[in-house]
Amino acid sequence: MATVLVTGGAGFVGSHVIPGLKRRGHRVVVFDNLQRGHRSTVDQLDVEFVQGDLTNSEELQRLFVGTHFDAILHFAALAYVGESMLNPDVYYRVNTAGTLNLLQQSLSATEGQPPPVVFSSSCAVFGIPKQLPLDERSPKSPISPYGRSKLVAEWLLEDFGRAYGLRSVVLRYFNAAGADLAHGLGEIHQPETHLIPLAISAGRGDAPLHLFGTDFDTPDGSAIRDFIHVCDLAEAHLLALDHLLAGGDSDDFNLGSGSGISVWELVHAVEAELQSPVPVHQAPSRPGDPPALVSDSRKAAVVLGWQPHYSSLKRIVSDAAAWDQRQRLYISHELSHVTT
Ligand SMILES: NC(=O)c1ccc[n+]([C@@H]2O[C@H](COP(=O)([O-])OP(=O)(O)OC[C@H]3O[C@@H](n4cnc5c(N)ncnc54)[C@H](O)[C@@H]3O)[C@@H](O)[C@H]2O)c1
């Protein structure tokens, strides 16, 4: 049994890893500033919670003074490409300087024996690919401050490894989606910017889906993405943690399903799931959005033994739609209590 620090554990992907950590008998401590995550999620998962900010050295110092961590799963970050184009300073401060802060505090609290780190990176580090699918050796040339802030954080881990013996696993997710209905977990982003929840809410009568980019150089003109079920990502974290706790070397892995899905295909899959049209408002492509991103995840299969099990488009959309329905019922139930 290990004591595992989960930064950003109140958010979407981090929260989905926690049931598996608990199942393995690990003690879990979540560190999150709740800027984008949810206290109710942490309470529901019944784990220790420390509210704090990655950019606040004193808060991090207090966290490490109180507890010896055997490993860190580092999810906490800001993760919207569009927002990063408008506010690059905040992205470098949280994602890059925040990661540096975390590594420095963990290094000084452990007298030079820092616990290993599993880091949430992103396919955004690749920029506009020259060749698909993308494997770990594909050139990294990010085109958004978000992607750059993540790539520099990857370099920090690499340099801390060389200089201070820090071991780390970098997991580059493609598009995380879906929900873990068995544990009552799913995606609650405010504001929501992710495609699948937005398409589902458009299909259920909320605002039309803004489809950014219809003249990409792709078969139907819309962007192509690789959607990976969040439960498959959760499994990859558990395997990466096992690898590091067993003394494994630093490594990096791209995590996707390996299937490129166009935005139009996704819209049609949501329409089929909901049995209702998804109103679409076509808009120009956004700066920072590459035309196509598809993962080659064979290295994760070979080294970690990871295979996606839940990442068919149908399964992802049906789990996301079921989660959305559950949230709607919950909200209308809460509202009925307020009004009665
Ligand atoms: N969701 C995706 O499709 C995707 C794809 C690639 C990479 N990632 C990466 O995975 C990680 C998790 O993404 P997510 O979708 O769960 O995002 P999320 O916003 O749901 O979760 C991030 C969590 O980090 C917390 N946080 C943010 N800034 C913080 C700070 N300064 N101090 C402490 N806590 C802070 C937020 O409150 C939130 O709970 C991020 O690092 C993101 O860059 C996500």
PDB file of N, CA, C and O in Angstrom, residues 25 47 95 101 103 131 166 188 191 193 210 265 280 283 291:
ATOM      1  N   GLY A  25      -5.843  -0.450  -2.501  1.00  0.00           N
ATOM      2  CA  GLY A  25      -5.477  -0.285  -1.088  1.00  0.00           C
ATOM      3  C   GLY A  25      -4.597   0.916  -0.810  1.00  0.00           C
ATOM      4  O   GLY A  25      -4.070   1.058   0.296  1.00  0.00           O
ATOM      5  N   VAL A  47     -12.040  10.529   0.181  1.00  0.00           N
ATOM      6  CA  VAL A  47     -10.579  10.542   0.316  1.00  0.00           C
ATOM      7  C   VAL A  47     -10.165  11.806   1.064  1.00  0.00           C
ATOM      8  O   VAL A  47     -10.952  12.745   1.203  1.00  0.00           O
ATOM      9  N   ASN A  95       0.530  25.770 -15.208  1.00  0.00           N
ATOM     10  CA  ASN A  95       0.934  24.463 -15.749  1.00  0.00           C
ATOM     11  C   ASN A  95       2.451  24.253 -15.690  1.00  0.00           C
ATOM     12  O   ASN A  95       2.910  23.141 -15.458  1.00  0.00           O
ATOM     13  N   ASN A 101       7.055  24.257  -9.062  1.00  0.00           N
ATOM     14  CA  ASN A 101       6.834  24.441  -7.625  1.00  0.00           C
ATOM     15  C   ASN A 101       6.613  23.104  -6.924  1.00  0.00           C
ATOM     16  O   ASN A 101       7.215  22.814  -5.889  1.00  0.00           O
ATOM     17  N   LEU A 103       7.484  20.109  -7.954  1.00  0.00           N
ATOM     18  CA  LEU A 103       8.699  19.280  -7.974  1.00  0.00           C
ATOM     19  C   LEU A 103       9.726  19.793  -6.960  1.00  0.00           C
ATOM     20  O   LEU A 103      10.358  19.010  -6.260  1.00  0.00           O
ATOM     21  N   GLN A 131       2.832  13.768 -39.814  1.00  0.00           N
ATOM     22  CA  GLN A 131       2.485  12.378 -40.110  1.00  0.00           C
ATOM     23  C   GLN A 131       1.604  11.828 -39.008  1.00  0.00           C
ATOM     24  O   GLN A 131       1.830  12.143 -37.832  1.00  0.00           O
ATOM     25  N   LEU A 166      14.844  12.028 -10.198  1.00  0.00           N
ATOM     26  CA  LEU A 166      13.378  11.897 -10.183  1.00  0.00           C
ATOM     27  C   LEU A 166      12.937  10.937 -11.290  1.00  0.00           C
ATOM     28  O   LEU A 166      13.316  11.107 -12.448  1.00  0.00           O
ATOM     29  N   ILE A 188     -17.846  17.280 -15.499  1.00  0.00           N
ATOM     30  CA  ILE A 188     -18.582  18.512 -15.151  1.00  0.00           C
ATOM     31  C   ILE A 188     -17.595  19.670 -15.263  1.00  0.00           C
ATOM     32  O   ILE A 188     -16.882  19.982 -14.308  1.00  0.00           O
ATOM     33  N   PRO A 191     -16.826  26.668 -17.531  1.00  0.00           N
ATOM     34  CA  PRO A 191     -17.744  26.366 -18.623  1.00  0.00           C
ATOM     35  C   PRO A 191     -17.316  25.082 -19.330  1.00  0.00           C
ATOM     36  O   PRO A 191     -16.131  24.748 -19.321  1.00  0.00           O
ATOM     37  N   THR A 193     -16.252  23.052 -22.422  1.00  0.00           N
ATOM     38  CA  THR A 193     -15.697  23.372 -23.744  1.00  0.00           C
ATOM     39  C   THR A 193     -15.470  22.098 -24.540  1.00  0.00           C
ATOM     40  O   THR A 193     -15.025  22.162 -25.682  1.00  0.00           O
ATOM     41  N   HIS A 210     -21.352  24.747 -31.541  1.00  0.00           N
ATOM     42  CA  HIS A 210     -20.470  25.518 -32.424  1.00  0.00           C
ATOM     43  C   HIS A 210     -19.433  24.565 -32.994  1.00  0.00           C
ATOM     44  O   HIS A 210     -18.638  24.004 -32.233  1.00  0.00           O
ATOM     45  N   GLU A 265     -18.584  13.116 -37.828  1.00  0.00           N
ATOM     46  CA  GLU A 265     -18.901  11.732 -37.426  1.00  0.00           C
ATOM     47  C   GLU A 265     -19.385  11.697 -35.987  1.00  0.00           C
ATOM     48  O   GLU A 265     -20.318  10.964 -35.641  1.00  0.00           O
ATOM     49  N   VAL A 280     -26.318  22.485 -35.354  1.00  0.00           N
ATOM     50  CA  VAL A 280     -24.904  22.867 -35.461  1.00  0.00           C
ATOM     51  C   VAL A 280     -24.793  24.272 -36.032  1.00  0.00           C
ATOM     52  O   VAL A 280     -25.468  24.612 -37.005  1.00  0.00           O
ATOM     53  N   ALA A 283     -18.660  27.456 -37.652  1.00  0.00           N
ATOM     54  CA  ALA A 283     -17.849  28.649 -37.360  1.00  0.00           C
ATOM     55  C   ALA A 283     -16.424  28.405 -37.866  1.00  0.00           C
ATOM     56  O   ALA A 283     -16.018  27.257 -38.066  1.00  0.00           O
ATOM     57  N   PRO A 291      -5.567  20.326 -37.516  1.00  0.00           N
ATOM     58  CA  PRO A 291      -6.619  19.653 -38.280  1.00  0.00           C
ATOM     59  C   PRO A 291      -6.866  18.216 -37.833  1.00  0.00           C
ATOM     60  O   PRO A 291      -8.010  17.771 -37.795  1.00  0.00           O
TER      61      PRO A 291
END
